[in-house]
PDB file of C-alpha atoms in Angstrom:
ATOM      1  CA  MET A   1     -18.469 -23.975  14.898  1.00 52.00           C
ATOM      2  CA  PRO A   2     -18.555 -22.909  11.205  1.00 59.00           C
ATOM      3  CA  GLU A   3     -15.212 -22.964   9.373  1.00 67.00           C
ATOM      4  CA  THR A   4     -15.092 -19.161   8.896  1.00 63.00           C
ATOM      5  CA  GLU A   5     -15.550 -18.614  12.638  1.00 66.00           C
ATOM      6  CA  LYS A   6     -12.671 -21.023  13.347  1.00 68.00           C
ATOM      7  CA  ILE A   7     -10.476 -19.125  10.869  1.00 65.00           C
ATOM      8  CA  ALA A   8     -11.429 -15.815  12.514  1.00 66.00           C
ATOM      9  CA  GLU A   9     -10.656 -17.226  15.959  1.00 67.00           C
ATOM     10  CA  VAL A  10      -7.229 -18.509  14.862  1.00 65.00           C
ATOM     11  CA  PHE A  11      -6.506 -15.180  13.140  1.00 62.00           C
ATOM     12  CA  GLU A  12      -7.300 -13.224  16.311  1.00 64.00           C
ATOM     13  CA  GLU A  13      -5.092 -15.538  18.376  1.00 60.00           C
ATOM     14  CA  LEU A  14      -2.161 -15.237  15.955  1.00 57.00           C
ATOM     15  CA  THR A  15      -2.284 -11.483  15.358  1.00 56.00           C
ATOM     16  CA  GLY A  16      -3.845 -10.117  18.509  1.00 52.00           C
ATOM     17  CA  SER A  17      -6.063  -8.015  16.202  1.00 55.00           C
ATOM     18  CA  LYS A  18      -9.817  -7.724  16.428  1.00 57.00           C
ATOM     19  CA  ILE A  19     -11.500  -8.406  13.137  1.00 50.00           C
ATOM     20  CA  SER A  20     -13.976  -5.757  12.054  1.00 67.00           C
ATOM     21  CA  LYS A  21     -16.443  -8.451  11.082  1.00 70.00           C
ATOM     22  CA  ASN A  22     -18.811  -6.309   9.028  1.00 77.00           C
ATOM     23  CA  PHE A  23     -16.059  -4.923   6.824  1.00 84.00           C
ATOM     24  CA  LEU A  24     -14.172  -8.201   6.564  1.00 85.00           C
ATOM     25  CA  ASP A  25     -17.393 -10.001   5.656  1.00 83.00           C
ATOM     26  CA  HIS A  26     -17.514  -7.641   2.672  1.00 88.00           C
ATOM     27  CA  ARG A  27     -13.747  -8.129   2.050  1.00 94.00           C
ATOM     28  CA  LYS A  28     -12.894  -4.495   2.877  1.00 94.00           C
ATOM     29  CA  ILE A  29      -9.644  -3.586   4.633  1.00 95.00           C
ATOM     30  CA  PHE A  30      -8.261  -0.203   5.663  1.00 95.00           C
ATOM     31  CA  LEU A  31      -4.955   1.566   6.136  1.00 97.00           C
ATOM     32  CA  TRP A  32      -5.832   4.666   8.114  1.00 95.00           C
ATOM     33  CA  GLY A  33      -2.624   6.334   9.263  1.00 97.00           C
ATOM     34  CA  PRO A  34       1.091   5.638   8.969  1.00 98.00           C
ATOM     35  CA  VAL A  35       2.603   2.474   7.540  1.00 98.00           C
ATOM     36  CA  THR A  36       4.238   0.843  10.565  1.00 97.00           C
ATOM     37  CA  ASP A  37       5.211  -2.653  11.656  1.00 96.00           C
ATOM     38  CA  GLU A  38       1.913  -2.810  13.557  1.00 96.00           C
ATOM     39  CA  SER A  39      -0.302  -1.618  10.686  1.00 97.00           C
ATOM     40  CA  SER A  40       1.466  -3.897   8.191  1.00 98.00           C
ATOM     41  CA  LYS A  41       1.049  -6.873  10.538  1.00 97.00           C
ATOM     42  CA  ASP A  42      -2.678  -6.134  10.686  1.00 94.00           C
ATOM     43  CA  LEU A  43      -3.000  -5.689   6.906  1.00 97.00           C
ATOM     44  CA  VAL A  44      -0.973  -8.781   6.004  1.00 98.00           C
ATOM     45  CA  GLY A  45      -2.998 -10.824   8.492  1.00 96.00           C
ATOM     46  CA  LYS A  46      -6.265  -9.632   6.956  1.00 95.00           C
ATOM     47  CA  LEU A  47      -5.074 -10.162   3.377  1.00 98.00           C
ATOM     48  CA  LEU A  48      -3.957 -13.713   4.183  1.00 97.00           C
ATOM     49  CA  TYR A  49      -7.160 -14.408   6.136  1.00 96.00           C
ATOM     50  CA  LEU A  50      -9.315 -13.293   3.191  1.00 97.00           C
ATOM     51  CA  GLU A  51      -7.170 -15.236   0.718  1.00 97.00           C
ATOM     52  CA  MET A  52      -7.443 -18.371   2.860  1.00 96.00           C
ATOM     53  CA  LYS A  53     -11.191 -17.908   3.328  1.00 95.00           C
ATOM     54  CA  ASP A  54     -12.044 -17.387  -0.347  1.00 96.00           C
ATOM     55  CA  PRO A  55      -9.059 -17.437  -2.744  1.00 97.00           C
ATOM     56  CA  GLY A  56      -9.388 -15.391  -5.915  1.00 97.00           C
ATOM     57  CA  LYS A  57     -12.289 -13.242  -4.698  1.00 98.00           C
ATOM     58  CA  LYS A  58     -11.955  -9.438  -4.824  1.00 97.00           C
ATOM     59  CA  ILE A  59     -10.551  -7.542  -1.816  1.00 98.00           C
ATOM     60  CA  THR A  60     -11.048  -3.770  -1.549  1.00 97.00           C
ATOM     61  CA  PHE A  61      -8.198  -1.929   0.197  1.00 98.00           C
ATOM     62  CA  TYR A  62      -8.989   1.643   1.320  1.00 97.00           C
ATOM     63  CA  ILE A  63      -5.936   3.855   1.902  1.00 98.00           C
ATOM     64  CA  ASN A  64      -5.627   7.154   3.799  1.00 98.00           C
ATOM     65  CA  SER A  65      -1.966   7.293   4.782  1.00 98.00           C
ATOM     66  CA  PRO A  66       0.945   9.744   5.005  1.00 98.00           C
ATOM     67  CA  GLY A  67       3.314   6.838   4.315  1.00 97.00           C
ATOM     68  CA  GLY A  68       5.809   5.401   6.736  1.00 96.00           C
ATOM     69  CA  VAL A  69       8.322   2.601   7.088  1.00 95.00           C
ATOM     70  CA  VAL A  70       9.406   1.227   3.703  1.00 96.00           C
ATOM     71  CA  THR A  71      10.186  -2.304   4.937  1.00 95.00           C
ATOM     72  CA  SER A  72       6.766  -2.550   6.601  1.00 96.00           C
ATOM     73  CA  GLY A  73       5.077  -1.292   3.451  1.00 97.00           C
ATOM     74  CA  MET A  74       6.968  -3.702   1.225  1.00 98.00           C
ATOM     75  CA  THR A  75       5.626  -6.580   3.323  1.00 98.00           C
ATOM     76  CA  VAL A  76       2.091  -5.478   2.444  1.00 99.00           C
ATOM     77  CA  PHE A  77       3.094  -4.837  -1.192  1.00 99.00           C
ATOM     78  CA  ASP A  78       4.556  -8.340  -1.562  1.00 99.00           C
ATOM     79  CA  THR A  79       1.472  -9.905   0.029  1.00 99.00           C
ATOM     80  CA  ILE A  80      -0.825  -8.076  -2.421  1.00 99.00           C
ATOM     81  CA  LYS A  81       1.270  -9.318  -5.324  1.00 98.00           C
ATOM     82  CA  MET A  82       1.472 -12.944  -4.101  1.00 98.00           C
ATOM     83  CA  ILE A  83      -2.170 -13.675  -3.280  1.00 98.00           C
ATOM     84  CA  SER A  84      -4.592 -14.836  -5.972  1.00 98.00           C
ATOM     85  CA  SER A  85      -7.340 -12.422  -4.918  1.00 98.00           C
ATOM     86  CA  PRO A  86      -7.461  -9.225  -6.983  1.00 98.00           C
ATOM     87  CA  VAL A  87      -6.898  -6.220  -4.722  1.00 99.00           C
ATOM     88  CA  HIS A  88      -8.860  -3.094  -5.634  1.00 98.00           C
ATOM     89  CA  THR A  89      -7.052  -0.138  -4.051  1.00 99.00           C
ATOM     90  CA  VAL A  90      -8.911   3.068  -3.220  1.00 98.00           C
ATOM     91  CA  CYS A  91      -7.327   6.377  -2.185  1.00 99.00           C
ATOM     92  CA  MET A  92      -9.596   8.166   0.263  1.00 97.00           C
ATOM     93  CA  GLY A  93      -8.001  11.336   1.588  1.00 96.00           C
ATOM     94  CA  MET A  94      -4.264  11.003   0.992  1.00 98.00           C
ATOM     95  CA  ALA A  95      -1.998   8.238  -0.253  1.00 99.00           C
ATOM     96  CA  ALA A  96       1.498   9.619   0.253  1.00 98.00           C
ATOM     97  CA  SER A  97       4.980   8.142   0.136  1.00 98.00           C
ATOM     98  CA  MET A  98       4.708   4.416   0.978  1.00 98.00           C
ATOM     99  CA  GLY A  99       0.916   4.843   0.904  1.00 98.00           C
ATOM    100  CA  SER A 100       1.184   5.762  -2.790  1.00 99.00           C
ATOM    101  CA  VAL A 101       3.213   2.612  -3.491  1.00 99.00           C
ATOM    102  CA  LEU A 102       0.494   0.494  -1.847  1.00 99.00           C
ATOM    103  CA  LEU A 103      -2.153   2.342  -3.871  1.00 99.00           C
ATOM    104  CA  ALA A 104      -0.244   1.574  -7.079  1.00 99.00           C
ATOM    105  CA  ALA A 105       0.089  -2.095  -6.036  1.00 99.00           C
ATOM    106  CA  GLY A 106      -3.578  -2.758  -6.680  1.00 98.00           C
ATOM    107  CA  THR A 107      -4.892  -4.709  -9.640  1.00 98.00           C
ATOM    108  CA  LYS A 108      -4.472  -2.627 -12.805  1.00 98.00           C
ATOM    109  CA  GLY A 109      -7.812  -1.297 -13.962  1.00 98.00           C
ATOM    110  CA  GLU A 110      -9.157  -1.465 -10.390  1.00 97.00           C
ATOM    111  CA  ARG A 111      -7.185   1.298  -8.643  1.00 99.00           C
ATOM    112  CA  SER A 112      -9.371   4.287  -7.826  1.00 98.00           C
ATOM    113  CA  ILE A 113      -9.371   7.604  -6.003  1.00 99.00           C
ATOM    114  CA  TRP A 114     -12.118   9.560  -4.283  1.00 98.00           C
ATOM    115  CA  PRO A 115     -12.984  12.947  -5.848  1.00 98.00           C
ATOM    116  CA  ASN A 116     -11.014  14.936  -3.253  1.00 98.00           C
ATOM    117  CA  GLY A 117      -8.229  12.396  -2.823  1.00 98.00           C
ATOM    118  CA  LYS A 118      -4.567  13.327  -3.137  1.00 99.00           C
ATOM    119  CA  VAL A 119      -1.481  11.297  -3.991  1.00 99.00           C
ATOM    120  CA  MET A 120       2.103  12.246  -3.193  1.00 99.00           C
ATOM    121  CA  ILE A 121       5.215  10.445  -4.417  1.00 99.00           C
ATOM    122  CA  HIS A 122       8.803  11.187  -3.415  1.00 98.00           C
ATOM    123  CA  GLN A 123      12.121   9.528  -2.746  1.00 95.00           C
ATOM    124  CA  PRO A 124      12.645   7.582   0.497  1.00 92.00           C
ATOM    125  CA  SER A 125      14.450   9.197   3.401  1.00 84.00           C
ATOM    126  CA  ILE A 126      16.293   8.093   6.509  1.00 74.00           C
ATOM    127  CA  GLY A 127      14.541   9.249   9.653  1.00 69.00           C
ATOM    128  CA  GLY A 128      16.040  10.068  13.021  1.00 64.00           C
ATOM    129  CA  GLN A 129      19.636  10.646  13.899  1.00 67.00           C
ATOM    130  CA  ILE A 130      22.146   8.053  12.766  1.00 72.00           C
ATOM    131  CA  VAL A 131      25.173   7.676  15.002  1.00 75.00           C
ATOM    132  CA  ALA A 132      27.635   5.402  13.249  1.00 78.00           C
ATOM    133  CA  PRO A 133      31.180   5.228  11.936  1.00 83.00           C
ATOM    134  CA  ALA A 134      31.771   6.710   8.474  1.00 82.00           C
ATOM    135  CA  THR A 135      31.922   3.276   6.827  1.00 86.00           C
ATOM    136  CA  ASP A 136      28.489   2.401   8.246  1.00 84.00           C
ATOM    137  CA  LEU A 137      27.099   5.726   7.020  1.00 83.00           C
ATOM    138  CA  LYS A 138      28.300   4.789   3.538  1.00 87.00           C
ATOM    139  CA  ILE A 139      26.486   1.443   3.843  1.00 88.00           C
ATOM    140  CA  HIS A 140      23.268   3.238   4.908  1.00 85.00           C
ATOM    141  CA  ALA A 141      23.596   5.701   2.003  1.00 87.00           C
ATOM    142  CA  GLU A 142      24.072   2.873  -0.513  1.00 92.00           C
ATOM    143  CA  GLU A 143      21.074   1.022   0.909  1.00 91.00           C
ATOM    144  CA  ILE A 144      18.764   4.052   0.692  1.00 92.00           C
ATOM    145  CA  LEU A 145      19.842   4.597  -2.931  1.00 94.00           C
ATOM    146  CA  LYS A 146      19.029   0.942  -3.743  1.00 96.00           C
ATOM    147  CA  THR A 147      15.645   1.388  -2.065  1.00 96.00           C
ATOM    148  CA  LYS A 148      15.040   4.578  -4.072  1.00 97.00           C
ATOM    149  CA  THR A 149      15.767   2.737  -7.337  1.00 97.00           C
ATOM    150  CA  LYS A 150      13.513  -0.197  -6.357  1.00 97.00           C
ATOM    151  CA  LEU A 151      10.582   2.075  -5.440  1.00 98.00           C
ATOM    152  CA  ASN A 152      11.005   4.134  -8.613  1.00 98.00           C
ATOM    153  CA  GLN A 153      10.934   0.922 -10.677  1.00 98.00           C
ATOM    154  CA  ILE A 154       7.790  -0.284  -8.887  1.00 98.00           C
ATOM    155  CA  LEU A 155       6.029   3.018  -9.587  1.00 98.00           C
ATOM    156  CA  ALA A 156       7.326   3.157 -13.176  1.00 98.00           C
ATOM    157  CA  ASP A 157       5.926  -0.327 -13.840  1.00 98.00           C
ATOM    158  CA  ALA A 158       2.617   0.465 -12.110  1.00 98.00           C
ATOM    159  CA  CYS A 159       2.131   3.787 -13.907  1.00 98.00           C
ATOM    160  CA  GLY A 160       3.512   2.850 -17.323  1.00 98.00           C
ATOM    161  CA  HIS A 161       6.340   5.398 -17.315  1.00 98.00           C
ATOM    162  CA  PRO A 162      10.070   5.017 -17.917  1.00 98.00           C
ATOM    163  CA  ILE A 163      12.073   4.931 -14.700  1.00 98.00           C
ATOM    164  CA  SER A 164      13.763   8.197 -15.748  1.00 98.00           C
ATOM    165  CA  LYS A 165      10.406  10.001 -15.324  1.00 98.00           C
ATOM    166  CA  LEU A 166       9.989   8.594 -11.819  1.00 98.00           C
ATOM    167  CA  GLU A 167      13.560   9.551 -10.912  1.00 97.00           C
ATOM    168  CA  GLU A 168      12.780  13.123 -11.957  1.00 98.00           C
ATOM    169  CA  ASP A 169       9.305  13.299 -10.394  1.00 98.00           C
ATOM    170  CA  THR A 170      10.296  11.751  -7.042  1.00 98.00           C
ATOM    171  CA  ASP A 171      13.328  13.994  -6.580  1.00 96.00           C
ATOM    172  CA  ARG A 172      11.046  16.248  -4.503  1.00 96.00           C
ATOM    173  CA  ASP A 173       7.517  15.837  -3.134  1.00 98.00           C
ATOM    174  CA  TYR A 174       5.214  15.444  -6.158  1.00 98.00           C
ATOM    175  CA  TYR A 175       1.527  16.014  -5.384  1.00 99.00           C
ATOM    176  CA  MET A 176      -1.413  14.988  -7.555  1.00 99.00           C
ATOM    177  CA  ASP A 177      -5.120  15.599  -7.195  1.00 99.00           C
ATOM    178  CA  ALA A 178      -7.583  12.929  -8.339  1.00 99.00           C
ATOM    179  CA  GLU A 179      -7.589  13.943 -11.997  1.00 98.00           C
ATOM    180  CA  GLU A 180      -3.790  14.252 -12.109  1.00 99.00           C
ATOM    181  CA  ALA A 181      -3.342  10.865 -10.399  1.00 99.00           C
ATOM    182  CA  ILE A 182      -5.538   9.213 -13.045  1.00 99.00           C
ATOM    183  CA  LYS A 183      -3.626  10.931 -15.851  1.00 99.00           C
ATOM    184  CA  TYR A 184      -0.308   9.920 -14.242  1.00 99.00           C
ATOM    185  CA  GLY A 185      -1.420   6.274 -14.131  1.00 98.00           C
ATOM    186  CA  ILE A 186      -1.015   5.627 -10.412  1.00 99.00           C
ATOM    187  CA  VAL A 187      -4.791   5.032 -10.308  1.00 99.00           C
ATOM    188  CA  ASP A 188      -7.156   4.062 -13.104  1.00 99.00           C
ATOM    189  CA  LYS A 189     -10.435   5.767 -12.314  1.00 98.00           C
ATOM    190  CA  LEU A 190     -12.440   8.096 -10.126  1.00 98.00           C
ATOM    191  CA  ALA A 191     -14.533   6.430  -7.425  1.00 96.00           C
ATOM    192  CA  THR A 192     -18.057   7.823  -7.627  1.00 90.00           C
ATOM    193  CA  LYS A 193     -19.742   5.611  -5.034  1.00 86.00           C
ATOM    194  CA  ILE A 194     -18.848   3.226  -2.240  1.00 81.00           C
ATOM    195  CA  ASP A 195     -19.170  -0.346  -3.462  1.00 74.00           C
ATOM    196  CA  PHE A 196     -20.260  -2.909  -0.865  1.00 66.00           C
ATOM    197  CA  ASN A 197     -20.120  -5.850  -3.279  1.00 67.00           C
TER     198      ASN A 197
END
């Protein structure tokens, strides 16, 4: 059995995911939907698989996501930053919230957006109903503020803005069309064709 087939077999056993062989053969991965533990597990598995298979070779990461769980997204973000393969991120549709952070995580100069793509940045929020003593609520509030600062710094670094601009812009939902996203610096260029190289 060829080495790549063995790697694919081990990957499927470890993650329980089916590899979309045609896309993975072309080093293309997708986030289509919310950022969850399940989607991040799939993405991290594919990123590590591609890195192991051919370190340093380009990976294209297509994103159409409303965002989701910050901790799940940060797992994908850290993986992108730690592998040697350059990751070309592409916004197709919408990259919102945590999806926008993953879009910005791509290799500078290689982050693109489709002509009708949209990007939305904002501050993180706590979902659901929290039932906890007052002291625990204070702990949760402090943690979300730390997360807000961390995400603003990530976006500031990725976009080339001072953190004060991100603090202002993420105070409420901040939408950008393709041209605005390029000007803002969260992406670098407009995608004009689908690249299968």
